XYZ file of C-alpha atoms in Angstrom:
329
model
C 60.706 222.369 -13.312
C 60.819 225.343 -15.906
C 62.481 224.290 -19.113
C 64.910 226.751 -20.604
C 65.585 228.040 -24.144
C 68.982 229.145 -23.828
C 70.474 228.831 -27.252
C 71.949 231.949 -29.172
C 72.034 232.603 -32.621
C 74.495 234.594 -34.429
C 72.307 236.146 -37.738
C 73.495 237.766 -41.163
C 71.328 240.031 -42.369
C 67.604 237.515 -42.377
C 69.260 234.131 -41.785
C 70.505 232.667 -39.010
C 74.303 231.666 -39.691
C 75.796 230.111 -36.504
C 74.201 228.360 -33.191
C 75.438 227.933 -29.968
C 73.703 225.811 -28.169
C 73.624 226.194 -24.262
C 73.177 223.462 -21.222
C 71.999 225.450 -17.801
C 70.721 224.585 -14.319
C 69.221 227.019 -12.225
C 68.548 225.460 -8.433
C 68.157 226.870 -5.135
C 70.093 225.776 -1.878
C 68.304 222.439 -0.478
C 69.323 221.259 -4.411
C 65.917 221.689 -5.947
C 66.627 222.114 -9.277
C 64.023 224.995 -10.190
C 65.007 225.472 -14.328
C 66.989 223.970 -16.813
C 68.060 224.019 -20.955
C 69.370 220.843 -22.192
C 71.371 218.439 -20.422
C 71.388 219.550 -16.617
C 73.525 216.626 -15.334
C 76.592 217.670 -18.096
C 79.871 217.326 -16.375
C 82.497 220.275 -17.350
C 84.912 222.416 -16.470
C 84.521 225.108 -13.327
C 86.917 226.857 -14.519
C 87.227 230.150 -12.912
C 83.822 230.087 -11.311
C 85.445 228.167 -8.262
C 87.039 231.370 -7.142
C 84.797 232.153 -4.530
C 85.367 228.309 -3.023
C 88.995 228.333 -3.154
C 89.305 231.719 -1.170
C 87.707 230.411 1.780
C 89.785 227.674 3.586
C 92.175 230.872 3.588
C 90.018 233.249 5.247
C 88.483 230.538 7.362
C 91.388 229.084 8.527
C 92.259 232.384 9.795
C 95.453 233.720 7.637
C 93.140 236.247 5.825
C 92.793 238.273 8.818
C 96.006 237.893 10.086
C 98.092 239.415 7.323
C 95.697 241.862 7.634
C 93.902 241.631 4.044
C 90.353 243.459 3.739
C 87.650 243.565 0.847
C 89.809 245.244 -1.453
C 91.867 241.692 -0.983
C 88.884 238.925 -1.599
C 87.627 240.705 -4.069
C 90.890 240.407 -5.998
C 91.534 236.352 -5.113
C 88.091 235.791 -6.676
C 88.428 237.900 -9.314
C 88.804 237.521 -12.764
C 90.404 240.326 -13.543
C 91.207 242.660 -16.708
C 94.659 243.654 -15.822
C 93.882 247.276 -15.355
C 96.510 249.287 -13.127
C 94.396 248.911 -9.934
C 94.167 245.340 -10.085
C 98.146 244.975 -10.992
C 99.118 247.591 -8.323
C 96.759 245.197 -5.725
C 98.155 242.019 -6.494
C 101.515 243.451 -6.335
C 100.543 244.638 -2.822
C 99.086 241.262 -1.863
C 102.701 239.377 -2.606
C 104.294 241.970 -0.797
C 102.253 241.904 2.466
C 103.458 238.463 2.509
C 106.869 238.731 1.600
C 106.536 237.038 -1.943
C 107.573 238.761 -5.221
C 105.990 238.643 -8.651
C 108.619 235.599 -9.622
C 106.592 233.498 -6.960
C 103.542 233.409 -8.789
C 102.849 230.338 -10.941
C 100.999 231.953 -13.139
C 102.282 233.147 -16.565
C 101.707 236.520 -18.137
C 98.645 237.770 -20.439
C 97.518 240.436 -22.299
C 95.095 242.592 -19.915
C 91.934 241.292 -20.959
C 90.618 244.590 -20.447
C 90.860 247.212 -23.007
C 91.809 249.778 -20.385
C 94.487 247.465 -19.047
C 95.862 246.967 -22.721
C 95.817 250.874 -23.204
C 97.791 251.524 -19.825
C 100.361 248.817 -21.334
C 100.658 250.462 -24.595
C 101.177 253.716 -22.810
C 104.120 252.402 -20.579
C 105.844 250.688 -23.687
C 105.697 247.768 -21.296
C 105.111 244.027 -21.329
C 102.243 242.182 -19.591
C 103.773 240.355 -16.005
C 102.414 237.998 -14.414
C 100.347 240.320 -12.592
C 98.426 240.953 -15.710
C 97.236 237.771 -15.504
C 93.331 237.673 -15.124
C 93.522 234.791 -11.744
C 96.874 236.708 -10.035
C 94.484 237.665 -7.277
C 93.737 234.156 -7.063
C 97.279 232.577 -7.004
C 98.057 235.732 -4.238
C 95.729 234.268 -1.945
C 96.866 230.656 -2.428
C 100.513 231.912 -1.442
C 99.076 233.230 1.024
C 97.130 230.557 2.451
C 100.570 228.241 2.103
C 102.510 231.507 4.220
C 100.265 231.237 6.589
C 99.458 227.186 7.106
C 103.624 227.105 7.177
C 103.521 225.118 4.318
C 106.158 225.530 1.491
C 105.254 228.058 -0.994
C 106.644 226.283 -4.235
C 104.253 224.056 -6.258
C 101.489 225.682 -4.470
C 99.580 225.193 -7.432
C 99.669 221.442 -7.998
C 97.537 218.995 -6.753
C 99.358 217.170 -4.754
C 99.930 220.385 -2.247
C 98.134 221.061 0.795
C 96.702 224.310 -0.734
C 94.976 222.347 -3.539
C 94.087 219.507 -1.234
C 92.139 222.271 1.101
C 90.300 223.567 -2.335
C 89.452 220.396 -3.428
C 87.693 219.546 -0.025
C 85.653 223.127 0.209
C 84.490 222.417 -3.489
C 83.269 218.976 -2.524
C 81.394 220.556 0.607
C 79.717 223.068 -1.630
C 79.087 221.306 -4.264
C 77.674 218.065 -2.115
C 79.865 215.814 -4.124
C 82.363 213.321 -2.400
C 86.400 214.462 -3.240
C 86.754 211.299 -5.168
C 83.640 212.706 -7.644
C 85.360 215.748 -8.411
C 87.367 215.899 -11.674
C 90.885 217.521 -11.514
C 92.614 219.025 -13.973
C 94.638 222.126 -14.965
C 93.605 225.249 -15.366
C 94.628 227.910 -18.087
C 96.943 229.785 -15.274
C 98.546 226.534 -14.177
C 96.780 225.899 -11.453
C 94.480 222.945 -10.440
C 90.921 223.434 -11.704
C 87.477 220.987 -11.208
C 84.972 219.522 -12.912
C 81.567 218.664 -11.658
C 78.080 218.229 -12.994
C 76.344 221.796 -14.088
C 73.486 220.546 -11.652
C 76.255 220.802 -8.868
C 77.746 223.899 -10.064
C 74.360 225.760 -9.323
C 73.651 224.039 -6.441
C 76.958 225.353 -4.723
C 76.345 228.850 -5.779
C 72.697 228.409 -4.060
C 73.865 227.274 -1.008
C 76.407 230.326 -1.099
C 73.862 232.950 -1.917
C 71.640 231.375 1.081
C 74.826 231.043 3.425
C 75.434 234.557 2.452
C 72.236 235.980 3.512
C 71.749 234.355 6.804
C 75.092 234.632 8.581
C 77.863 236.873 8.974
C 80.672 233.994 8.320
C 82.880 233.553 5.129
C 80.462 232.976 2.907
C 78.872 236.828 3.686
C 82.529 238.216 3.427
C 83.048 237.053 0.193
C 79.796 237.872 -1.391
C 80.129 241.464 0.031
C 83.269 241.805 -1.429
C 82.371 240.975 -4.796
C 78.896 242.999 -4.267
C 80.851 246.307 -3.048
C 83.614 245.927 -5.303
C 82.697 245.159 -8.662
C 85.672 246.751 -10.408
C 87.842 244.564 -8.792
C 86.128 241.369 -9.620
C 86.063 242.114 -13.019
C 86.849 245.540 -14.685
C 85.795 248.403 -16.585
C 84.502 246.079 -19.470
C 83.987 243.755 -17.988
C 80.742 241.476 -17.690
C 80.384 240.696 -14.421
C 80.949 243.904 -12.983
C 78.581 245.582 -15.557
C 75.967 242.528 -13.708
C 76.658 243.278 -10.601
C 76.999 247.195 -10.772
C 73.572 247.143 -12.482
C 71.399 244.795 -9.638
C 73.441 246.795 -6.643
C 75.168 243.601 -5.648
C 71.253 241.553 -6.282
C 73.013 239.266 -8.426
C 76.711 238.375 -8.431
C 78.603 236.437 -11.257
C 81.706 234.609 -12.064
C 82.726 233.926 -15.317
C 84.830 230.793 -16.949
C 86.894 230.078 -19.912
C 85.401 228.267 -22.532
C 81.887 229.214 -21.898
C 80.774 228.566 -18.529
C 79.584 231.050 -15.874
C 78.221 230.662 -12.515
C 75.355 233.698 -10.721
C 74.184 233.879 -7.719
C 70.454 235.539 -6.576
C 71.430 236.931 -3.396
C 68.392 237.661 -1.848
C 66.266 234.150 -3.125
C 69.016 231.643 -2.478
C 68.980 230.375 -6.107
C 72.223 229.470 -8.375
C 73.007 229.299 -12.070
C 75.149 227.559 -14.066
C 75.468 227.893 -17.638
C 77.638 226.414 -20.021
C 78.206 227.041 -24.279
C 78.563 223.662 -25.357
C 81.210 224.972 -28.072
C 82.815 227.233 -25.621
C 82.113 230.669 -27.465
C 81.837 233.607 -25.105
C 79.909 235.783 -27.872
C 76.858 233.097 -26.487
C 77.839 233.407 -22.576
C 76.425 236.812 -21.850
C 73.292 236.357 -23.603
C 72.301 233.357 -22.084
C 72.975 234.352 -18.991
C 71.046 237.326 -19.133
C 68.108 235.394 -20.654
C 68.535 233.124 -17.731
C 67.987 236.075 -15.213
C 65.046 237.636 -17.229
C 63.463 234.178 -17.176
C 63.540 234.112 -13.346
C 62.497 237.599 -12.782
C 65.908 239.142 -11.775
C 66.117 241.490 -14.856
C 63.868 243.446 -16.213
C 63.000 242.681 -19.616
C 64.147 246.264 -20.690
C 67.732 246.147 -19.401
C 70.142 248.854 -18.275
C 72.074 250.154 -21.358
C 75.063 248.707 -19.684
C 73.383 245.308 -19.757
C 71.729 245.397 -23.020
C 75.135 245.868 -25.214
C 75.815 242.039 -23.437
C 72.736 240.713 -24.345
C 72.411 241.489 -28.200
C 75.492 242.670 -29.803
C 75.863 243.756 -33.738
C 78.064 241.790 -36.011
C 79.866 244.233 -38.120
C 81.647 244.244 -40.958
C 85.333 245.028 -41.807
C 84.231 248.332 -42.338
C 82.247 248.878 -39.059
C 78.340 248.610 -40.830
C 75.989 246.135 -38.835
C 74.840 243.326 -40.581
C 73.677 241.432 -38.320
C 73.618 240.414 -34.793
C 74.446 237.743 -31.777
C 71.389 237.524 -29.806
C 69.764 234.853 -27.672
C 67.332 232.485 -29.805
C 64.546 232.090 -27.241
Protein backbone atom coordinates (compact mmCIF):
# COMPACT_ATOMS: atom_id res chain seq x y z
CA UNK A 1 0.00 0.00 0.00
CA UNK A 2 1.22 3.52 -1.30
CA UNK A 3 1.26 6.06 1.47
CA UNK A 4 -0.10 9.47 0.61
CA UNK A 5 1.03 13.06 1.31
CA UNK A 6 -2.07 14.82 0.98
CA UNK A 7 -1.76 17.84 3.19
CA UNK A 8 -2.05 21.50 1.75
CA UNK A 9 -0.46 24.45 2.82
CA UNK A 10 -1.71 27.86 2.52
CA UNK A 11 1.83 30.21 2.25
CA UNK A 12 2.47 34.10 2.73
CA UNK A 13 5.01 35.26 0.87
CA UNK A 14 8.22 32.40 2.19
CA UNK A 15 6.38 30.90 5.17
CA UNK A 16 3.92 28.60 5.41
CA UNK A 17 0.88 30.18 7.44
CA UNK A 18 -2.00 27.63 7.61
CA UNK A 19 -2.22 23.59 7.20
CA UNK A 20 -4.86 21.49 6.34
CA UNK A 21 -4.25 18.32 6.92
CA UNK A 22 -6.03 15.57 4.75
CA UNK A 23 -7.16 11.70 5.57
CA UNK A 24 -7.70 9.69 2.00
CA UNK A 25 -8.26 6.11 0.83
CA UNK A 26 -7.87 5.18 -2.57
CA UNK A 27 -9.13 1.27 -3.16
CA UNK A 28 -10.31 -0.63 -5.99
CA UNK A 29 -13.60 -2.80 -6.15
CA UNK A 30 -12.79 -6.33 -4.35
CA UNK A 31 -11.84 -3.58 -1.27
CA UNK A 32 -8.11 -3.65 -1.69
CA UNK A 33 -7.13 -0.65 -0.34
CA UNK A 34 -4.32 0.43 -2.96
CA UNK A 35 -3.21 4.17 -1.21
CA UNK A 36 -3.81 6.08 1.68
CA UNK A 37 -2.78 9.64 3.82
CA UNK A 38 -3.43 9.47 7.40
CA UNK A 39 -6.10 7.75 9.08
CA UNK A 40 -7.90 5.50 6.36
CA UNK A 41 -10.47 3.93 8.74
CA UNK A 42 -11.82 7.81 9.83
CA UNK A 43 -15.53 7.73 10.05
CA UNK A 44 -17.29 11.09 8.58
CA UNK A 45 -19.77 12.56 6.88
CA UNK A 46 -20.84 11.45 3.02
CA UNK A 47 -22.33 14.25 2.62
CA UNK A 48 -23.27 14.89 -0.88
CA UNK A 49 -21.04 12.23 -2.34
CA UNK A 50 -23.98 9.65 -1.76
CA UNK A 51 -25.82 11.14 -4.66
CA UNK A 52 -25.07 8.66 -7.05
CA UNK A 53 -26.40 5.79 -4.34
CA UNK A 54 -29.53 7.42 -3.49
CA UNK A 55 -30.64 7.83 -7.24
CA UNK A 56 -30.68 4.28 -7.86
CA UNK A 57 -33.45 2.39 -5.90
CA UNK A 58 -35.46 5.05 -8.09
CA UNK A 59 -34.28 4.14 -11.39
CA UNK A 60 -34.02 0.52 -10.40
CA UNK A 61 -37.17 0.12 -9.05
CA UNK A 62 -38.44 1.25 -12.27
CA UNK A 63 -40.18 4.89 -11.68
CA UNK A 64 -37.21 6.58 -13.52
CA UNK A 65 -38.27 5.25 -16.73
CA UNK A 66 -41.71 5.46 -16.27
CA UNK A 67 -42.19 9.18 -15.81
CA UNK A 68 -40.16 9.21 -18.59
CA UNK A 69 -36.88 11.01 -17.12
CA UNK A 70 -33.56 10.69 -19.34
CA UNK A 71 -29.80 11.76 -18.68
CA UNK A 72 -30.56 15.25 -18.56
CA UNK A 73 -32.69 13.93 -15.28
CA UNK A 74 -29.86 11.70 -13.29
CA UNK A 75 -27.53 13.94 -13.94
CA UNK A 76 -29.49 16.59 -12.05
CA UNK A 77 -30.59 14.10 -8.86
CA UNK A 78 -26.84 13.53 -8.42
CA UNK A 79 -25.82 16.73 -8.91
CA UNK A 80 -24.52 19.26 -6.89
CA UNK A 81 -25.47 21.96 -8.57
CA UNK A 82 -24.60 25.87 -8.90
CA UNK A 83 -28.03 27.18 -9.39
CA UNK A 84 -27.46 28.38 -12.88
CA UNK A 85 -30.77 28.86 -15.05
CA UNK A 86 -30.45 25.40 -16.70
CA UNK A 87 -30.28 23.57 -13.63
CA UNK A 88 -33.35 25.73 -11.99
CA UNK A 89 -35.40 25.50 -15.26
CA UNK A 90 -34.63 21.34 -14.96
CA UNK A 91 -35.59 20.85 -11.57
CA UNK A 92 -38.58 22.89 -12.11
CA UNK A 93 -39.36 20.48 -14.99
CA UNK A 94 -38.63 17.40 -12.88
CA UNK A 95 -41.51 18.50 -10.10
CA UNK A 96 -43.70 19.16 -12.81
CA UNK A 97 -43.46 15.84 -14.74
CA UNK A 98 -44.64 14.53 -11.54
CA UNK A 99 -47.20 16.78 -10.58
CA UNK A 100 -45.27 18.41 -7.55
CA UNK A 101 -44.57 22.18 -7.26
CA UNK A 102 -41.55 24.01 -5.91
CA UNK A 103 -43.48 24.26 -2.26
CA UNK A 104 -43.03 20.33 -2.17
CA UNK A 105 -39.48 20.37 -1.92
CA UNK A 106 -37.94 20.09 1.55
CA UNK A 107 -35.22 21.78 0.78
CA UNK A 108 -34.68 25.50 1.65
CA UNK A 109 -33.33 28.17 -0.63
CA UNK A 110 -29.50 29.24 -1.31
CA UNK A 111 -27.55 31.54 -2.97
CA UNK A 112 -26.49 29.86 -6.47
CA UNK A 113 -23.25 28.63 -5.58
CA UNK A 114 -22.25 29.41 -8.94
CA UNK A 115 -21.16 32.77 -9.93
CA UNK A 116 -23.17 32.55 -13.14
CA UNK A 117 -26.23 31.48 -11.18
CA UNK A 118 -25.70 34.54 -8.73
CA UNK A 119 -25.32 36.90 -11.85
CA UNK A 120 -28.64 35.55 -13.55
CA UNK A 121 -30.26 36.35 -9.95
CA UNK A 122 -28.92 39.76 -9.76
CA UNK A 123 -30.14 40.33 -13.26
CA UNK A 124 -33.82 39.23 -12.52
CA UNK A 125 -33.91 41.38 -9.22
CA UNK A 126 -35.00 38.03 -7.87
CA UNK A 127 -34.58 35.87 -4.79
CA UNK A 128 -32.94 32.41 -4.67
CA UNK A 129 -36.05 29.44 -4.44
CA UNK A 130 -35.68 26.46 -3.47
CA UNK A 131 -34.66 25.44 -6.77
CA UNK A 132 -31.47 27.28 -6.29
CA UNK A 133 -30.61 24.98 -3.93
CA UNK A 134 -27.37 23.00 -4.90
CA UNK A 135 -29.23 19.07 -3.98
CA UNK A 136 -32.93 20.20 -5.66
CA UNK A 137 -32.12 17.63 -8.30
CA UNK A 138 -31.66 15.34 -5.57
CA UNK A 139 -34.85 15.97 -3.45
CA UNK A 140 -36.76 15.87 -7.27
CA UNK A 141 -35.85 12.43 -7.61
CA UNK A 142 -36.72 11.40 -4.04
CA UNK A 143 -40.36 12.85 -4.76
CA UNK A 144 -40.23 11.09 -7.36
CA UNK A 145 -39.28 7.82 -6.18
CA UNK A 146 -42.20 8.33 -3.26
CA UNK A 147 -44.82 9.26 -6.61
CA UNK A 148 -43.99 6.41 -7.99
CA UNK A 149 -43.64 3.59 -4.95
CA UNK A 150 -47.34 5.24 -3.98
CA UNK A 151 -45.94 6.30 -0.96
CA UNK A 152 -46.90 9.73 0.60
CA UNK A 153 -44.85 12.51 -0.61
CA UNK A 154 -44.58 14.59 2.74
CA UNK A 155 -41.58 13.94 5.05
CA UNK A 156 -39.96 12.29 2.20
CA UNK A 157 -36.88 13.44 3.58
CA UNK A 158 -36.80 11.95 7.07
CA UNK A 159 -35.59 8.86 8.10
CA UNK A 160 -38.20 7.19 9.14
CA UNK A 161 -39.80 7.23 5.34
CA UNK A 162 -39.65 4.56 2.94
CA UNK A 163 -37.57 6.78 0.55
CA UNK A 164 -34.77 7.13 3.16
CA UNK A 165 -35.17 3.56 4.31
CA UNK A 166 -34.49 2.44 0.41
CA UNK A 167 -31.20 4.89 0.50
CA UNK A 168 -30.03 3.71 3.53
CA UNK A 169 -30.13 -0.01 2.27
CA UNK A 170 -28.34 0.82 -1.36
CA UNK A 171 -25.58 2.71 0.72
CA UNK A 172 -25.07 -0.30 2.93
CA UNK A 173 -24.86 -2.60 -0.30
CA UNK A 174 -22.25 -0.34 -1.78
CA UNK A 175 -20.49 0.44 0.81
CA UNK A 176 -20.37 -3.43 2.26
CA UNK A 177 -21.40 -2.18 5.62
CA UNK A 178 -24.49 -3.70 7.51
CA UNK A 179 -27.61 -0.79 7.83
CA UNK A 180 -27.09 -0.84 11.51
CA UNK A 181 -23.14 0.42 10.77
CA UNK A 182 -24.19 3.29 8.91
CA UNK A 183 -24.40 6.65 10.76
CA UNK A 184 -27.52 8.85 10.09
CA UNK A 185 -27.83 12.18 10.34
CA UNK A 186 -29.04 15.38 8.61
CA UNK A 187 -27.85 16.86 5.89
CA UNK A 188 -27.38 20.70 5.12
CA UNK A 189 -30.70 20.55 2.72
CA UNK A 190 -32.72 18.72 5.35
CA UNK A 191 -32.49 15.62 4.22
CA UNK A 192 -31.03 12.37 5.76
CA UNK A 193 -27.29 12.06 5.13
CA UNK A 194 -24.57 8.98 6.22
CA UNK A 195 -21.60 8.44 7.70
CA UNK A 196 -19.23 5.63 7.08
CA UNK A 197 -15.54 4.93 7.30
CA UNK A 198 -13.39 6.86 4.37
CA UNK A 199 -12.08 3.20 3.66
CA UNK A 200 -15.83 2.42 2.76
CA UNK A 201 -16.48 5.54 1.00
CA UNK A 202 -13.80 4.53 -1.69
CA UNK A 203 -14.60 1.19 -1.73
CA UNK A 204 -18.29 1.98 -2.91
CA UNK A 205 -17.14 4.32 -5.55
CA UNK A 206 -14.77 1.28 -6.79
CA UNK A 207 -17.28 -1.09 -6.99
CA UNK A 208 -19.38 1.63 -8.98
CA UNK A 209 -16.68 2.53 -11.41
CA UNK A 210 -16.20 -1.46 -11.97
CA UNK A 211 -20.13 -2.04 -12.06
CA UNK A 212 -20.10 0.76 -14.48
CA UNK A 213 -17.75 -0.63 -16.91
CA UNK A 214 -18.93 -4.13 -17.17
CA UNK A 215 -22.71 -3.91 -17.48
CA UNK A 216 -25.27 -1.87 -18.96
CA UNK A 217 -27.51 -1.69 -15.56
CA UNK A 218 -27.94 1.38 -13.20
CA UNK A 219 -24.78 1.72 -12.21
CA UNK A 220 -23.64 2.47 -16.22
CA UNK A 221 -26.69 4.92 -16.47
CA UNK A 222 -25.64 6.94 -13.84
CA UNK A 223 -22.00 7.18 -14.53
CA UNK A 224 -22.87 8.12 -18.20
CA UNK A 225 -24.92 10.70 -17.10
CA UNK A 226 -22.55 12.41 -15.02
CA UNK A 227 -19.69 11.60 -17.78
CA UNK A 228 -21.90 13.22 -20.74
CA UNK A 229 -23.26 15.87 -18.73
CA UNK A 230 -20.88 17.59 -16.71
CA UNK A 231 -22.61 20.97 -16.59
CA UNK A 232 -25.35 19.54 -14.99
CA UNK A 233 -23.55 17.78 -12.25
CA UNK A 234 -21.85 20.67 -11.32
CA UNK A 235 -21.65 24.02 -13.29
CA UNK A 236 -19.73 26.47 -15.09
CA UNK A 237 -17.29 26.88 -12.04
CA UNK A 238 -17.61 24.35 -10.87
CA UNK A 239 -14.97 21.58 -9.79
CA UNK A 240 -16.23 18.59 -10.73
CA UNK A 241 -17.32 19.42 -14.01
CA UNK A 242 -13.97 21.21 -14.78
CA UNK A 243 -12.64 17.15 -13.62
CA UNK A 244 -14.70 15.52 -15.56
CA UNK A 245 -14.81 17.82 -18.75
CA UNK A 246 -10.98 17.62 -18.68
CA UNK A 247 -10.49 13.37 -18.49
CA UNK A 248 -13.66 13.04 -21.14
CA UNK A 249 -15.74 11.37 -18.48
CA UNK A 250 -12.06 9.13 -17.32
CA UNK A 251 -12.65 10.29 -13.96
CA UNK A 252 -15.92 11.39 -12.37
CA UNK A 253 -16.30 13.28 -8.96
CA UNK A 254 -18.69 14.24 -6.33
CA UNK A 255 -18.06 16.74 -3.99
CA UNK A 256 -19.23 17.22 -0.08
CA UNK A 257 -19.65 19.93 2.38
CA UNK A 258 -17.14 20.31 4.82
CA UNK A 259 -14.33 18.85 2.92
CA UNK A 260 -14.97 15.54 1.65
CA UNK A 261 -15.12 14.35 -1.98
CA UNK A 262 -15.53 11.07 -3.53
CA UNK A 263 -13.78 10.10 -7.60
CA UNK A 264 -14.17 7.46 -9.42
CA UNK A 265 -11.39 5.90 -12.22
CA UNK A 266 -13.72 4.67 -14.67
CA UNK A 267 -11.77 2.61 -16.70
CA UNK A 268 -9.39 0.85 -13.58
CA UNK A 269 -12.19 0.23 -11.12
CA UNK A 270 -10.47 2.26 -8.35
CA UNK A 271 -12.27 4.84 -5.79
CA UNK A 272 -11.20 7.84 -3.74
CA UNK A 273 -12.18 9.33 -0.84
CA UNK A 274 -10.75 12.29 0.62
CA UNK A 275 -11.57 14.21 3.48
CA UNK A 276 -10.02 17.95 5.07
CA UNK A 277 -9.92 17.15 8.54
CA UNK A 278 -10.92 20.97 9.28
CA UNK A 279 -13.43 20.99 6.57
CA UNK A 280 -11.83 23.85 4.33
CA UNK A 281 -12.63 23.49 0.65
CA UNK A 282 -9.55 25.87 -0.35
CA UNK A 283 -7.61 22.16 0.62
CA UNK A 284 -10.33 19.82 -1.26
CA UNK A 285 -9.33 20.45 -4.82
CA UNK A 286 -5.76 20.20 -4.32
CA UNK A 287 -5.69 17.10 -2.69
CA UNK A 288 -7.73 15.60 -4.83
CA UNK A 289 -5.88 16.43 -7.74
CA UNK A 290 -2.63 15.33 -6.04
CA UNK A 291 -4.46 12.15 -5.37
CA UNK A 292 -5.09 11.58 -9.19
CA UNK A 293 -1.50 12.65 -10.25
CA UNK A 294 -0.24 10.15 -7.67
CA UNK A 295 -2.13 7.30 -9.39
CA UNK A 296 -1.38 8.25 -12.87
CA UNK A 297 -4.82 9.73 -13.89
CA UNK A 298 -3.46 13.33 -14.41
CA UNK A 299 -0.78 14.41 -15.95
CA UNK A 300 1.58 16.18 -13.90
CA UNK A 301 1.18 19.32 -16.21
CA UNK A 302 -2.58 19.80 -15.90
CA UNK A 303 -5.16 21.38 -18.20
CA UNK A 304 -5.35 25.16 -17.44
CA UNK A 305 -8.82 24.42 -16.31
CA UNK A 306 -7.41 22.01 -13.75
CA UNK A 307 -4.39 23.79 -12.67
CA UNK A 308 -6.33 27.10 -11.28
CA UNK A 309 -7.89 24.08 -8.69
CA UNK A 310 -4.79 22.78 -7.82
CA UNK A 311 -2.64 25.92 -6.76
CA UNK A 312 -4.55 29.02 -6.33
CA UNK A 313 -2.97 32.67 -5.33
CA UNK A 314 -3.88 34.27 -2.09
CA UNK A 315 -4.39 37.86 -2.79
CA UNK A 316 -4.61 40.73 -1.07
CA UNK A 317 -7.42 43.32 -0.52
CA UNK A 318 -6.10 44.96 -3.34
CA UNK A 319 -5.90 41.97 -5.79
CA UNK A 320 -1.63 41.51 -5.61
CA UNK A 321 -0.59 37.75 -4.95
CA UNK A 322 1.17 37.11 -2.00
CA UNK A 323 1.06 33.96 -1.69
CA UNK A 324 -0.60 30.78 -2.49
CA UNK A 325 -2.84 27.50 -1.42
CA UNK A 326 -1.10 24.63 -2.85
CA UNK A 327 -0.76 20.97 -1.93
CA UNK A 328 2.32 20.31 0.55
CA UNK A 329 3.54 17.02 -0.94
Amino acid sequence: MDKLSLDVVVTRGAIVESQHRVHAVVADATGRVVAAARERDRVTHWRSCAKPFQVMPLVDGGGFDRIGWGDDQLALAVASHGGEPEHVALAESMLTSIGMEVGDLACGPHDPLAQRGQKALREKGAHPSRLHNNCSGKHAAMLAHAHSSGWPAFGYERQDHPVQRDCLREVAKWTGLAPSDVVQSVDGCGCVEFSVPLEAMARAYARLADAARRSAGTPSRIVHAMQTRPFLVGGTDRFDSALIEATEGRVIAKIGAEGVHSVAIIDEGIGIAVKVEDGAQRAQFPAVLATLQHLGALPAELPPRLAEFRQRPLRNSRGEVVGEVRAAG
